[in-house]
mmCIF file of C-alpha atoms and ligand atoms in Angstrom:
data_model
loop_
_atom_site.group_PDB
_atom_site.id
_atom_site.type_symbol
_atom_site.label_atom_id
_atom_site.label_comp_id
_atom_site.label_asym_id
_atom_site.label_seq_id
_atom_site.Cartn_x
_atom_site.Cartn_y
_atom_site.Cartn_z
ATOM 1 C CA UNK J 1 3.027 16.099 -52.637
ATOM 2 C CA UNK J 2 4.463 16.274 -49.171
ATOM 3 C CA UNK J 3 3.693 18.504 -46.226
ATOM 4 C CA UNK J 4 6.690 20.653 -45.303
ATOM 5 C CA UNK J 5 6.873 22.575 -42.041
ATOM 6 C CA UNK J 6 9.346 25.206 -41.112
ATOM 7 C CA UNK J 7 12.529 23.543 -39.990
ATOM 8 C CA UNK J 8 12.764 22.898 -36.258
ATOM 9 C CA UNK J 9 15.666 21.149 -34.480
ATOM 10 C CA UNK J 10 15.237 18.782 -31.623
ATOM 11 C CA UNK J 11 16.799 21.302 -29.321
ATOM 12 C CA UNK J 12 14.363 24.045 -30.346
ATOM 13 C CA UNK J 13 11.454 21.626 -29.779
ATOM 14 C CA UNK J 14 12.854 20.730 -26.367
ATOM 15 C CA UNK J 15 13.074 24.386 -25.420
ATOM 16 C CA UNK J 16 9.494 24.976 -26.614
ATOM 17 C CA UNK J 17 8.103 22.044 -24.676
ATOM 18 C CA UNK J 18 9.915 23.198 -21.630
ATOM 19 C CA UNK J 19 8.434 26.736 -21.999
ATOM 20 C CA UNK J 20 4.935 25.196 -22.053
ATOM 21 C CA UNK J 21 5.755 23.292 -18.840
ATOM 22 C CA UNK J 22 7.174 26.334 -17.195
ATOM 23 C CA UNK J 23 4.245 28.537 -18.070
ATOM 24 C CA UNK J 24 1.796 25.900 -16.678
ATOM 25 C CA UNK J 25 3.894 25.640 -13.492
ATOM 26 C CA UNK J 26 4.897 22.124 -14.373
ATOM 27 C CA UNK J 27 8.650 22.271 -14.974
ATOM 28 C CA UNK J 28 9.422 20.069 -11.966
ATOM 29 C CA UNK J 29 6.488 17.743 -12.486
ATOM 30 C CA UNK J 30 7.429 14.421 -14.019
ATOM 31 C CA UNK J 31 4.018 13.229 -15.108
ATOM 32 C CA UNK J 32 2.554 15.703 -17.574
ATOM 33 C CA UNK J 33 -1.254 15.954 -17.053
ATOM 34 C CA UNK J 34 -1.949 15.850 -20.761
ATOM 35 C CA UNK J 35 -5.817 15.708 -20.532
ATOM 36 C CA UNK J 36 -6.291 18.526 -18.093
ATOM 37 C CA UNK J 37 -3.895 20.572 -20.233
ATOM 38 C CA UNK J 38 -6.014 19.695 -23.331
ATOM 39 C CA UNK J 39 -9.322 20.335 -21.721
ATOM 40 C CA UNK J 40 -8.607 23.257 -19.459
ATOM 41 C CA UNK J 41 -5.380 24.946 -20.186
ATOM 42 C CA UNK J 42 -5.442 25.131 -23.962
ATOM 43 C CA UNK J 43 -8.661 27.111 -24.056
ATOM 44 C CA UNK J 44 -7.083 29.685 -21.813
ATOM 45 C CA UNK J 45 -4.150 30.040 -24.213
ATOM 46 C CA UNK J 46 -6.552 30.045 -27.173
ATOM 47 C CA UNK J 47 -10.152 30.969 -26.394
ATOM 48 C CA UNK J 48 -11.238 29.717 -29.771
ATOM 49 C CA UNK J 49 -9.764 26.254 -29.242
ATOM 50 C CA UNK J 50 -12.255 23.318 -29.393
ATOM 51 C CA UNK J 51 -11.813 19.656 -28.696
ATOM 52 C CA UNK J 52 -14.018 17.251 -30.591
ATOM 53 C CA UNK J 53 -14.334 13.636 -29.508
ATOM 54 C CA UNK J 54 -15.561 11.503 -32.518
ATOM 55 C CA UNK J 55 -16.644 7.934 -32.906
ATOM 56 C CA UNK J 56 -14.960 5.172 -34.871
ATOM 57 C CA UNK J 57 -17.425 5.658 -37.726
ATOM 58 C CA UNK J 58 -16.162 9.238 -38.308
ATOM 59 C CA UNK J 59 -12.478 8.822 -37.624
ATOM 60 C CA UNK J 60 -11.782 5.359 -39.095
ATOM 61 C CA UNK J 61 -8.148 4.438 -38.606
ATOM 62 C CA UNK J 62 -7.271 8.012 -37.628
ATOM 63 C CA UNK J 63 -6.454 8.310 -33.961
ATOM 64 C CA UNK J 64 -6.325 12.192 -33.899
ATOM 65 C CA UNK J 65 -6.653 15.045 -36.277
ATOM 66 C CA UNK J 66 -5.512 18.639 -35.731
ATOM 67 C CA UNK J 67 -6.700 21.569 -37.853
ATOM 68 C CA UNK J 68 -4.925 24.580 -36.546
ATOM 69 C CA UNK J 69 -6.734 26.988 -38.879
ATOM 70 C CA UNK J 70 -10.035 25.906 -37.267
ATOM 71 C CA UNK J 71 -8.528 25.937 -33.809
ATOM 72 C CA UNK J 72 -9.588 22.376 -33.468
ATOM 73 C CA UNK J 73 -8.192 18.951 -32.269
ATOM 74 C CA UNK J 74 -10.300 15.837 -33.014
ATOM 75 C CA UNK J 75 -9.723 12.588 -31.036
ATOM 76 C CA UNK J 76 -11.212 9.244 -31.643
ATOM 77 C CA UNK J 77 -13.320 8.279 -28.664
ATOM 78 C CA UNK J 78 -11.209 5.204 -27.616
ATOM 79 C CA UNK J 79 -8.131 7.321 -27.776
ATOM 80 C CA UNK J 80 -9.707 9.956 -25.666
ATOM 81 C CA UNK J 81 -10.899 7.427 -23.045
ATOM 82 C CA UNK J 82 -7.415 5.684 -23.027
ATOM 83 C CA UNK J 83 -5.666 8.986 -22.519
ATOM 84 C CA UNK J 84 -8.118 9.960 -19.693
ATOM 85 C CA UNK J 85 -7.316 6.572 -18.117
ATOM 86 C CA UNK J 86 -3.516 7.224 -18.349
ATOM 87 C CA UNK J 87 -2.849 4.729 -21.160
ATOM 88 C CA UNK J 88 0.747 5.652 -22.364
ATOM 89 C CA UNK J 89 0.296 5.257 -26.086
ATOM 90 C CA UNK J 90 -2.924 7.426 -26.061
ATOM 91 C CA UNK J 91 -1.313 10.085 -23.905
ATOM 92 C CA UNK J 92 1.408 10.309 -26.559
ATOM 93 C CA UNK J 93 -1.126 10.635 -29.320
ATOM 94 C CA UNK J 94 -2.741 13.510 -27.509
ATOM 95 C CA UNK J 95 0.711 15.210 -26.936
ATOM 96 C CA UNK J 96 1.527 14.638 -30.695
ATOM 97 C CA UNK J 97 -1.694 16.501 -31.656
ATOM 98 C CA UNK J 98 -0.946 19.309 -29.278
ATOM 99 C CA UNK J 99 2.439 19.515 -31.005
ATOM 100 C CA UNK J 100 0.782 19.975 -34.395
ATOM 101 C CA UNK J 101 -1.586 22.526 -32.885
ATOM 102 C CA UNK J 102 1.253 24.735 -31.639
ATOM 103 C CA UNK J 103 3.815 24.263 -34.307
ATOM 104 C CA UNK J 104 1.761 23.953 -37.446
ATOM 105 C CA UNK J 105 -0.370 27.021 -37.699
ATOM 106 C CA UNK J 106 -1.235 27.581 -41.360
ATOM 107 C CA UNK J 107 1.612 30.087 -41.988
ATOM 108 C CA UNK J 108 4.248 27.635 -40.951
ATOM 109 C CA UNK J 109 3.078 24.697 -43.056
ATOM 110 C CA UNK J 110 3.132 24.430 -46.782
ATOM 111 C CA UNK J 111 2.485 21.755 -49.302
ATOM 112 C CA UNK J 112 5.520 21.344 -51.521
ATOM 113 C CA UNK J 113 6.741 18.982 -54.093
ATOM 114 C CA UNK J 114 10.432 18.747 -53.238
ATOM 115 C CA UNK J 115 13.100 18.092 -55.888
ATOM 116 C CA UNK J 116 14.156 14.807 -54.420
ATOM 117 C CA UNK J 117 10.643 13.763 -53.376
ATOM 118 C CA UNK J 118 12.006 13.347 -49.834
ATOM 119 C CA UNK J 119 11.451 15.753 -46.961
ATOM 120 C CA UNK J 120 14.303 16.661 -44.620
ATOM 121 C CA UNK J 121 13.450 15.120 -41.304
ATOM 122 C CA UNK J 122 13.571 18.461 -39.377
ATOM 123 C CA UNK J 123 10.981 19.824 -41.806
ATOM 124 C CA UNK J 124 8.548 16.773 -41.493
ATOM 125 C CA UNK J 125 5.496 17.809 -39.402
ATOM 126 C CA UNK J 126 5.086 14.249 -38.225
ATOM 127 C CA UNK J 127 8.682 14.011 -37.005
ATOM 128 C CA UNK J 128 8.240 17.393 -35.299
ATOM 129 C CA UNK J 129 5.034 16.336 -33.573
ATOM 130 C CA UNK J 130 6.565 13.156 -32.292
ATOM 131 C CA UNK J 131 9.619 14.997 -31.094
ATOM 132 C CA UNK J 132 7.296 17.565 -29.250
ATOM 133 C CA UNK J 133 5.346 14.666 -27.606
ATOM 134 C CA UNK J 134 8.525 12.976 -26.452
ATOM 135 C CA UNK J 135 9.922 16.131 -25.019
ATOM 136 C CA UNK J 136 6.645 17.300 -23.400
ATOM 137 C CA UNK J 137 5.899 13.925 -21.764
ATOM 138 C CA UNK J 138 9.495 12.964 -20.882
ATOM 139 C CA UNK J 139 11.345 16.069 -19.597
ATOM 140 C CA UNK J 140 15.011 15.666 -20.353
ATOM 141 C CA UNK J 141 16.270 17.600 -17.203
ATOM 142 C CA UNK J 142 14.282 15.305 -14.971
ATOM 143 C CA UNK J 143 14.725 11.935 -16.602
ATOM 144 C CA UNK J 144 18.346 11.957 -17.623
ATOM 145 C CA UNK J 145 20.206 8.845 -16.523
ATOM 146 C CA UNK J 146 16.895 7.004 -15.609
ATOM 147 C CA UNK J 147 16.032 3.438 -16.818
ATOM 148 C CA UNK J 148 13.482 2.832 -19.599
ATOM 149 C CA UNK J 149 11.090 1.161 -17.086
ATOM 150 C CA UNK J 150 11.371 4.002 -14.633
ATOM 151 C CA UNK J 151 10.667 6.608 -17.464
ATOM 152 C CA UNK J 152 7.684 4.634 -18.735
ATOM 153 C CA UNK J 153 6.259 4.345 -15.222
ATOM 154 C CA UNK J 154 6.971 7.940 -13.934
ATOM 155 C CA UNK J 155 6.039 9.704 -17.151
ATOM 156 C CA UNK J 156 3.109 7.530 -18.169
ATOM 157 C CA UNK J 157 4.407 6.651 -21.615
ATOM 158 C CA UNK J 158 4.728 3.290 -23.380
ATOM 159 C CA UNK J 159 7.972 1.318 -22.975
ATOM 160 C CA UNK J 160 8.672 1.999 -26.732
ATOM 161 C CA UNK J 161 8.284 5.716 -26.361
ATOM 162 C CA UNK J 162 10.457 5.644 -23.140
ATOM 163 C CA UNK J 163 13.188 3.753 -24.974
ATOM 164 C CA UNK J 164 13.350 6.192 -27.942
ATOM 165 C CA UNK J 165 13.432 9.199 -25.655
ATOM 166 C CA UNK J 166 15.980 7.617 -23.221
ATOM 167 C CA UNK J 167 18.415 7.319 -26.088
ATOM 168 C CA UNK J 168 17.780 10.874 -27.232
ATOM 169 C CA UNK J 169 18.228 12.374 -23.714
ATOM 170 C CA UNK J 170 21.347 10.498 -22.931
ATOM 171 C CA UNK J 171 23.284 10.986 -26.113
HETATM 172 ZN ZN1 ZN H 201 0.475 13.845 -36.901
#
């Protein structure tokens, strides 16, 4: 059984992330304030939204968990702390969960057994959430032509995430 989301191209995800930035007045801001967005802005967009910070005991190896039908994002406490402190990897995890939250409302996700047993990448919710996180944290229109180190520093992401997104932006 695989989870299949409505197909969404990289470009569509870029446009969506860019809309979110624009509506928050952040289209010219390089460093996306992911925690203020999570803790203050999201609840203005969806008054039912709740953030739950859970301990290691409850979350285990899971860094974050989003249940759109319950309007809820759960974060493991070390990930929450890391993201608050600007740690790139944890900021990316938070942006990834925000991606699930917006893109994978119950109607757009289904559990399907596909013929080949393989999910098309554009329909894979994990691919989509990663693509969203990359586009939200590393805006293409501001970071085109920049070096990996510059991107990592300016956008508050890990070098690995900066490298992946740099290739995508400049291709
Ligand atoms: Zn995920």
